[in-house]
Short mmCIF file of C-alpha atoms and ligand atoms in Angstrom, two decimals:
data_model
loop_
_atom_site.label_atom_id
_atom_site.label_comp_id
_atom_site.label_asym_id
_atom_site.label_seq_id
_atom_site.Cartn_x
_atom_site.Cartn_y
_atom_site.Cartn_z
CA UNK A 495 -107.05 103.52 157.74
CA UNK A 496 -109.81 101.52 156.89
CA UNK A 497 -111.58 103.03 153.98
CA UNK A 498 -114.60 100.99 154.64
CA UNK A 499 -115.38 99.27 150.91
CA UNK A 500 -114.35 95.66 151.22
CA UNK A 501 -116.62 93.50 149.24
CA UNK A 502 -117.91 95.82 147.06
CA UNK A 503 -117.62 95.49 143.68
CA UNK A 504 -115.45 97.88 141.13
CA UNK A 505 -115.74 98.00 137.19
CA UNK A 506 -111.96 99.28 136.60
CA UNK A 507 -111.38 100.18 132.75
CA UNK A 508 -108.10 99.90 131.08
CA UNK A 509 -106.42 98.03 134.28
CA UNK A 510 -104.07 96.05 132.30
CA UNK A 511 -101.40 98.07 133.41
CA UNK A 512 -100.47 101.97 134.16
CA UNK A 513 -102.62 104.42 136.01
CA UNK A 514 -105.82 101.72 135.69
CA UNK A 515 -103.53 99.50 137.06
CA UNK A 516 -102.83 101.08 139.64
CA UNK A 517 -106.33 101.95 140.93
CA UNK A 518 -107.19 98.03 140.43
CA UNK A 519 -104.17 97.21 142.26
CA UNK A 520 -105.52 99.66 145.27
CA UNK A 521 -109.12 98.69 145.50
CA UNK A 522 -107.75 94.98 145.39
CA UNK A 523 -105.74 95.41 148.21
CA UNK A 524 -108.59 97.11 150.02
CA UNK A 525 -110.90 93.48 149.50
CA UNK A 526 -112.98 95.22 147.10
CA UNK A 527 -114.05 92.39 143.98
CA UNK A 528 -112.54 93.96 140.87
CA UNK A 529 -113.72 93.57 137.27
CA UNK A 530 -110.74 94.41 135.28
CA UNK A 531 -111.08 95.36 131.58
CA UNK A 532 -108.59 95.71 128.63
CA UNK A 533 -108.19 94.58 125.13
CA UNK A 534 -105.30 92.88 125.16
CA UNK A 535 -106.31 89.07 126.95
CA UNK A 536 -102.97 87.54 127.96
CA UNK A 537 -101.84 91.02 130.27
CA UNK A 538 -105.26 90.85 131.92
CA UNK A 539 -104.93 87.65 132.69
CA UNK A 540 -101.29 87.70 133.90
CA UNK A 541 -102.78 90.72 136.37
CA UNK A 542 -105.95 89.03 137.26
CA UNK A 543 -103.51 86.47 138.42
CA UNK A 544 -101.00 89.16 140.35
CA UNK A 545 -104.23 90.63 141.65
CA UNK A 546 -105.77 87.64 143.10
CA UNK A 547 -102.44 86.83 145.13
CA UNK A 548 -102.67 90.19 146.89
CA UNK A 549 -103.31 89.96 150.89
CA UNK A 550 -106.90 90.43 151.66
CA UNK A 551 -108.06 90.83 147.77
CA UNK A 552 -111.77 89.40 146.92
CA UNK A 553 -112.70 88.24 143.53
CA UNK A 554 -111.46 89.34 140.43
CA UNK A 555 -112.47 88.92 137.16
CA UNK A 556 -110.74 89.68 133.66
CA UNK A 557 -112.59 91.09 130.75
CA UNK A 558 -111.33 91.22 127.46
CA UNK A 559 -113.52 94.69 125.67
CA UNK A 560 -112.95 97.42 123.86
CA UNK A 561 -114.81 100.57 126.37
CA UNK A 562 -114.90 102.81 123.74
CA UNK A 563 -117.60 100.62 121.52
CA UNK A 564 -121.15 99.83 122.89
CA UNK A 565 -120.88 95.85 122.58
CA UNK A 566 -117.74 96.17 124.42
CA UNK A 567 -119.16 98.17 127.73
CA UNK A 568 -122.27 95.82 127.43
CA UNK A 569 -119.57 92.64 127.95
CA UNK A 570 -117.75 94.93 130.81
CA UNK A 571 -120.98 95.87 132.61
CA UNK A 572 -122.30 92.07 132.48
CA UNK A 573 -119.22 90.19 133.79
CA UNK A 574 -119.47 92.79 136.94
CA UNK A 575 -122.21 91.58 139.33
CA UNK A 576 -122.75 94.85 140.78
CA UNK A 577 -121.42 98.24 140.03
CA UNK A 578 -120.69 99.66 143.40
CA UNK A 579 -117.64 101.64 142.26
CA UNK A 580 -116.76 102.76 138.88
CA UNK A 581 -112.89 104.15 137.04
CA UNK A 582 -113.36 104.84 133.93
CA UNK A 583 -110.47 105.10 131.91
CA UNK A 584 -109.08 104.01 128.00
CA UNK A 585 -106.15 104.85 126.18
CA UNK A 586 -104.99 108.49 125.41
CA UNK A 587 -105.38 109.96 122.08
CA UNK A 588 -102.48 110.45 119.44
CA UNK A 589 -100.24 113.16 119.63
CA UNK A 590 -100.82 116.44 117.84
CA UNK A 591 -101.73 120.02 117.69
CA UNK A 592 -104.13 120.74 114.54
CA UNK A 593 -103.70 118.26 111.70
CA UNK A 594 -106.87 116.25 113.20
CA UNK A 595 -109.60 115.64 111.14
CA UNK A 596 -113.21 114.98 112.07
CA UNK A 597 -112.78 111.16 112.54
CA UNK A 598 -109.77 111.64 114.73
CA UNK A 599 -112.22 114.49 116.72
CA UNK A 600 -114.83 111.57 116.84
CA UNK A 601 -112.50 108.66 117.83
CA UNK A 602 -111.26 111.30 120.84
CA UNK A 603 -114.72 111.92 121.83
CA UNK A 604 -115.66 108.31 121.90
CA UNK A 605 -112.74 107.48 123.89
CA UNK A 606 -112.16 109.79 126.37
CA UNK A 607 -115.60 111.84 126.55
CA UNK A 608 -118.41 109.79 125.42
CA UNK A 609 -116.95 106.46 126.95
CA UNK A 610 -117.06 107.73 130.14
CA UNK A 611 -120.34 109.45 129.93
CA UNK A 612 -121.71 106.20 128.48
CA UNK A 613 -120.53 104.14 131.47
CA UNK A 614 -121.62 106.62 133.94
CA UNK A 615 -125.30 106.81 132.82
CA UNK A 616 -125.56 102.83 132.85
CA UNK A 617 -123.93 102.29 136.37
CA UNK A 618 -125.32 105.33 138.24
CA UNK A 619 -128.81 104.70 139.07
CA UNK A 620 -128.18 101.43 140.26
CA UNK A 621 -125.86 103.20 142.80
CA UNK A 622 -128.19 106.05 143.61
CA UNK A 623 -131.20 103.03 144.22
CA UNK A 624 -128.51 101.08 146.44
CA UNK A 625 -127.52 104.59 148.28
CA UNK A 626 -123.64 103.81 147.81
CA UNK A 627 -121.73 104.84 144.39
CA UNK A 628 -117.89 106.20 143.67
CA UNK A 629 -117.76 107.18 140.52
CA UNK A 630 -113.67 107.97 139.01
CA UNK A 631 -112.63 109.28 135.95
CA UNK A 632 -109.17 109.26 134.96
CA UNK A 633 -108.49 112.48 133.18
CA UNK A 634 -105.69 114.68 132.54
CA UNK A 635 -103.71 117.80 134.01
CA UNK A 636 -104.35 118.81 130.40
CA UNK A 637 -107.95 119.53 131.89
CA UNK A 638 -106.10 122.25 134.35
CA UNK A 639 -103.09 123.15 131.77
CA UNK A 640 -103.41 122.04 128.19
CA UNK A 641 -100.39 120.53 126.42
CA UNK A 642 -99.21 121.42 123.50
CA UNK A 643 -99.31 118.38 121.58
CA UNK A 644 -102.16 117.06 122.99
CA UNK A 645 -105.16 118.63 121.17
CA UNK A 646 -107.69 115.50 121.59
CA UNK A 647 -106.85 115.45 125.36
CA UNK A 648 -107.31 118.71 126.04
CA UNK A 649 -110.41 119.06 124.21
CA UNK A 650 -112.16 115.70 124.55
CA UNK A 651 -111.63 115.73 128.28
CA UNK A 652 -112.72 119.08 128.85
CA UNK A 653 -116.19 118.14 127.41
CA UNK A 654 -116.52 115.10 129.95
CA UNK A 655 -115.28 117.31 132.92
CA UNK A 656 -117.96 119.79 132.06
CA UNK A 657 -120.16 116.64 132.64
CA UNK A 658 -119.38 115.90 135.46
CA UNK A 659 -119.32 118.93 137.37
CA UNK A 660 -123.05 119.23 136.35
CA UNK A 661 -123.86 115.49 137.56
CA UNK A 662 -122.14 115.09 140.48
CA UNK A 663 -124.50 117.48 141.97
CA UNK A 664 -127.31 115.73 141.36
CA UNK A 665 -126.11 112.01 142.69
CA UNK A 666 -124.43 113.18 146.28
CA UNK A 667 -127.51 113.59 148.14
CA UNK A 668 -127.92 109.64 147.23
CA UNK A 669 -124.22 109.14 148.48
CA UNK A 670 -123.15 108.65 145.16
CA UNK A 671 -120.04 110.66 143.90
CA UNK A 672 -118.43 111.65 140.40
CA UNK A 673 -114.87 112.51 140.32
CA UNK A 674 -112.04 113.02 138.32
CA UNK A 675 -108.50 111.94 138.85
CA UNK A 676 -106.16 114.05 137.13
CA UNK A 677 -102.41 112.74 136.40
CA UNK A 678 -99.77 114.69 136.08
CA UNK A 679 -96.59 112.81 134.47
CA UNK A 680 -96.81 109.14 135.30
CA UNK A 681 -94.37 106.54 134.29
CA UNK A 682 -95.87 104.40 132.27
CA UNK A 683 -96.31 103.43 128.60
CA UNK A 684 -97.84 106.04 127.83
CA UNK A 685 -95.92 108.90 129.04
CA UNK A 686 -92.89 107.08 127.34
CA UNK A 687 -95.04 107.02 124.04
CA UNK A 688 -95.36 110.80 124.14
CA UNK A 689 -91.64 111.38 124.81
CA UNK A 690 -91.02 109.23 121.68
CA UNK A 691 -92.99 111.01 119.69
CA UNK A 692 -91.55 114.49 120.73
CA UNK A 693 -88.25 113.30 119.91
CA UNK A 694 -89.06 112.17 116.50
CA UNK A 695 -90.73 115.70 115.86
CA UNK A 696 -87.73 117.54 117.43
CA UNK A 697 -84.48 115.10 116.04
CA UNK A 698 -83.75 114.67 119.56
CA UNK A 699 -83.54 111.69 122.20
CA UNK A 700 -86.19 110.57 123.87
CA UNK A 701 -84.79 109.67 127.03
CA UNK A 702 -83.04 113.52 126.73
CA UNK A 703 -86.39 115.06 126.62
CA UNK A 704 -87.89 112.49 129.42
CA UNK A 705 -84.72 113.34 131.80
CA UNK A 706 -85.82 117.30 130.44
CA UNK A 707 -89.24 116.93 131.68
CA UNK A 708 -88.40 115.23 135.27
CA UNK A 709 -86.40 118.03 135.79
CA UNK A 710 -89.16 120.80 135.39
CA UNK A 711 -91.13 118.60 138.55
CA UNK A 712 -91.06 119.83 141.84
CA UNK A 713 -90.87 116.24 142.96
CA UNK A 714 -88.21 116.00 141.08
CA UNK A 715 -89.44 112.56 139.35
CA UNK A 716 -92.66 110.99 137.23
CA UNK A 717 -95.53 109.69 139.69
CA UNK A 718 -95.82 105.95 140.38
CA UNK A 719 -98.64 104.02 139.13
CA UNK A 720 -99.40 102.93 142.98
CA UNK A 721 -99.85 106.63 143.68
CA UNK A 722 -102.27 107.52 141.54
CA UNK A 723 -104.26 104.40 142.76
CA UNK A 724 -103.75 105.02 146.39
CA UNK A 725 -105.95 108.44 146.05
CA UNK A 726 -108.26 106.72 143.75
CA UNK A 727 -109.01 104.35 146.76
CA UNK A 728 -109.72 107.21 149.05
CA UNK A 729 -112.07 108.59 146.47
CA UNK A 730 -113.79 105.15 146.25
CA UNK A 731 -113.83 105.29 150.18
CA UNK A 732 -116.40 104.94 152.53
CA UNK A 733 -115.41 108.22 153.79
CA UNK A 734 -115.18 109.98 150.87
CA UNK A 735 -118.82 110.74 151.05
CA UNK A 736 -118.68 114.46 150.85
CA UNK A 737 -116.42 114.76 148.59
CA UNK A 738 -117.53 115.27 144.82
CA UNK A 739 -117.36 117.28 141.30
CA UNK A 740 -113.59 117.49 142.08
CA UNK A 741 -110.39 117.50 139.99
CA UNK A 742 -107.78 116.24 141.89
CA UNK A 743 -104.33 116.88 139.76
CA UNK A 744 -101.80 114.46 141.25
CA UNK A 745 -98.65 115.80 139.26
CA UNK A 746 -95.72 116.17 141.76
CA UNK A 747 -95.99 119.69 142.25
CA UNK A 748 -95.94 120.70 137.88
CA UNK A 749 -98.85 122.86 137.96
CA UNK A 750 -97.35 126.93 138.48
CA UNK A 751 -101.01 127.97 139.96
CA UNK A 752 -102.06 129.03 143.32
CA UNK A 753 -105.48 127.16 142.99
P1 NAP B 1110 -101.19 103.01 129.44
O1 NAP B 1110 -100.01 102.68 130.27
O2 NAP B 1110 -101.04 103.06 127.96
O3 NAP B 1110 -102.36 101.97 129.83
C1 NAP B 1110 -103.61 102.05 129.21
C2 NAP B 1110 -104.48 100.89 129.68
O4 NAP B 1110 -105.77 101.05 129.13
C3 NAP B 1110 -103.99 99.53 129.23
O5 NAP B 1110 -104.37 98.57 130.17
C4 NAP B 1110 -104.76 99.32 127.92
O6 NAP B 1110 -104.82 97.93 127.61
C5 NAP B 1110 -106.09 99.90 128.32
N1 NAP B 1110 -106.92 100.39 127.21
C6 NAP B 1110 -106.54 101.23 126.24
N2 NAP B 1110 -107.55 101.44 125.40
C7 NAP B 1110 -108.59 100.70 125.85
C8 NAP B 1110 -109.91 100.51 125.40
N3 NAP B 1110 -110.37 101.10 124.28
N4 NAP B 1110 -110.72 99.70 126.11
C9 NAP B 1110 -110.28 99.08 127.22
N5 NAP B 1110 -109.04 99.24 127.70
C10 NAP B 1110 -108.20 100.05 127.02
O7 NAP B 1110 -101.78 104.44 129.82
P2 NAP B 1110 -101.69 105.23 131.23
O8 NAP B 1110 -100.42 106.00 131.26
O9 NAP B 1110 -102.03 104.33 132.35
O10 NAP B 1110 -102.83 106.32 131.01
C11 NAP B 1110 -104.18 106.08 131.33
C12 NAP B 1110 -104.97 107.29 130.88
O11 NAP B 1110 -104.47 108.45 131.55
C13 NAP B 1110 -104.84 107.56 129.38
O12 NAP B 1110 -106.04 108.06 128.89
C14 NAP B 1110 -103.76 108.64 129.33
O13 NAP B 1110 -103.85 109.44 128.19
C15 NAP B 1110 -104.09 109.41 130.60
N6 NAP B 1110 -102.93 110.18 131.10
C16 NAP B 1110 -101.78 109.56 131.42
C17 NAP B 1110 -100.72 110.32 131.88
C18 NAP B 1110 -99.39 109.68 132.27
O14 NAP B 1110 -98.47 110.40 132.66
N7 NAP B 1110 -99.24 108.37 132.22
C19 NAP B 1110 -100.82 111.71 131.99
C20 NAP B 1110 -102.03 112.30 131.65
C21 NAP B 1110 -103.09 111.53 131.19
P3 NAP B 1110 -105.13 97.43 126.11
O15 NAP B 1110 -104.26 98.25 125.19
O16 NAP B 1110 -104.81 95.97 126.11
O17 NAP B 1110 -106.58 97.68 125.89
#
């Protein structure tokens, strides 16, 4: 299928590796020019490079920033020539259920709300004047299901989904959409993180609780980075035109509801 997007240009946050990664990886291979940002230089480099040797891929460029600060967006933003197609995306929040204090609230916010939101408002009017925009958010199923002992998640991304919904409204008649990618459990650093920090809080071994929590997946397995991407490309797609305010939970079958 050709989704239509080669040579367009895509502002991919926290692509260093994992879920961003992924979607970077996906867009690549698709010939759209990616601007790949991270913190950490020498990975983005080493996957600028990997990038850059796919089949078909266009440019790509590495930026070193921090998306959750202003001066680091403002470096992002100018090192991609044109913001066609947007993933947002940083680091989770720590682990936790109610020992957070205000600071930890705000760093959560900034992060995984107010990041996002930033991003979004200085991208999407240049898409709406140019009459093409894809918009991505990388959220959580926490959004859908909370976790337990992930109170910054489930609250900080509930306030950018709320967003969202209320945007995206307003940008599709412009054929400009706003959605949000929703991961279940993902093997990646991250995921592994979490584990580790369940099985200090419950004595217990990590890779016991990780083989306890593939078990409770329909798929029987964690989701592969290259997954997530692939439906991040369709989102980004030429054809994905009428498609907008969604949540899409990718999460191998984990989520009990109907709808
Ligand atoms: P990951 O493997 O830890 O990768 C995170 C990526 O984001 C890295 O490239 C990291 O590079 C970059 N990053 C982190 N903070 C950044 C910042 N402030 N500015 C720019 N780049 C930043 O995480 P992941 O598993 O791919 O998860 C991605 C997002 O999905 C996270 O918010 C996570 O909480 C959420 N999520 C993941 C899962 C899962 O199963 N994996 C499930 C639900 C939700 P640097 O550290 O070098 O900046």
């Amino acid at each position: 299928m050709d989704l239509g997007i080669a040579g367009r240009w895509a502002l991919v946050c926290g692509a260093s590796k994992g879920l961003g990664l992924g979607c970077a990886r996906a867009l690549a291979a698709e010939g759209v020019n990616v601007a790949i940002v991270a913190r950490g230089e020498q990975a983005l480099q080493q996957v600028a490079d990997a990038l850059r040797a796919l089949p078909g891929a266009g440019q790509v460029v590495a930026v070193a920033a921090d998306v959750t600060t202003e001066a680091g967006r403002a470096i992002a933003l100018a090192a991609c020539p044109q913001v066609d197609i947007l993933v947002t995306n940083a680091g989770g929040p720590p682990a936790g259920d109610r020992q957070f204090e205000r600071e930890d609230w705000i760093a959560a916010l900034d992060a995984n709300m107010l990041a996002p939101i930033a991003l979004i408002r200085a991208t999407v009017d240049g898409m709406i004047a140019r009459g093409f925009g894809r918009i991505v958010n990388i959220t959580s199923s926490s959004v859908k299901a909370p976790i337990d002992i992930l109170a910054l998640s489930n609250g900080a991304r509930s306030g950018l989904t709320g967003f969202v919904a209320g945007l995206a409204r307003r940008t599709v008649s412009a054929n400009v959409t706003i959605n949000n990618l929703l991961p279940g459990q993902f093997d990646t650093d991250r995921l592994r993180g979490n584990f580790a920090f369940m099985a200090k809080q419950q004595d217990a071994d990590a890779e016991a609780i990780a083989e306890q929590k593939r078990r409770h997946i329909p798929a029987g397995r964690f989701g592969q980075p290259d997954e997530f991407g692939a439906a991040c490309a369709f989102l980004c797609s030429a054809l994905a035109g009428y498609l907008t305010g969604q949540n899409l939970l990718i999460d191998g079958g984990a989520y009990p509801g109907t709808f």
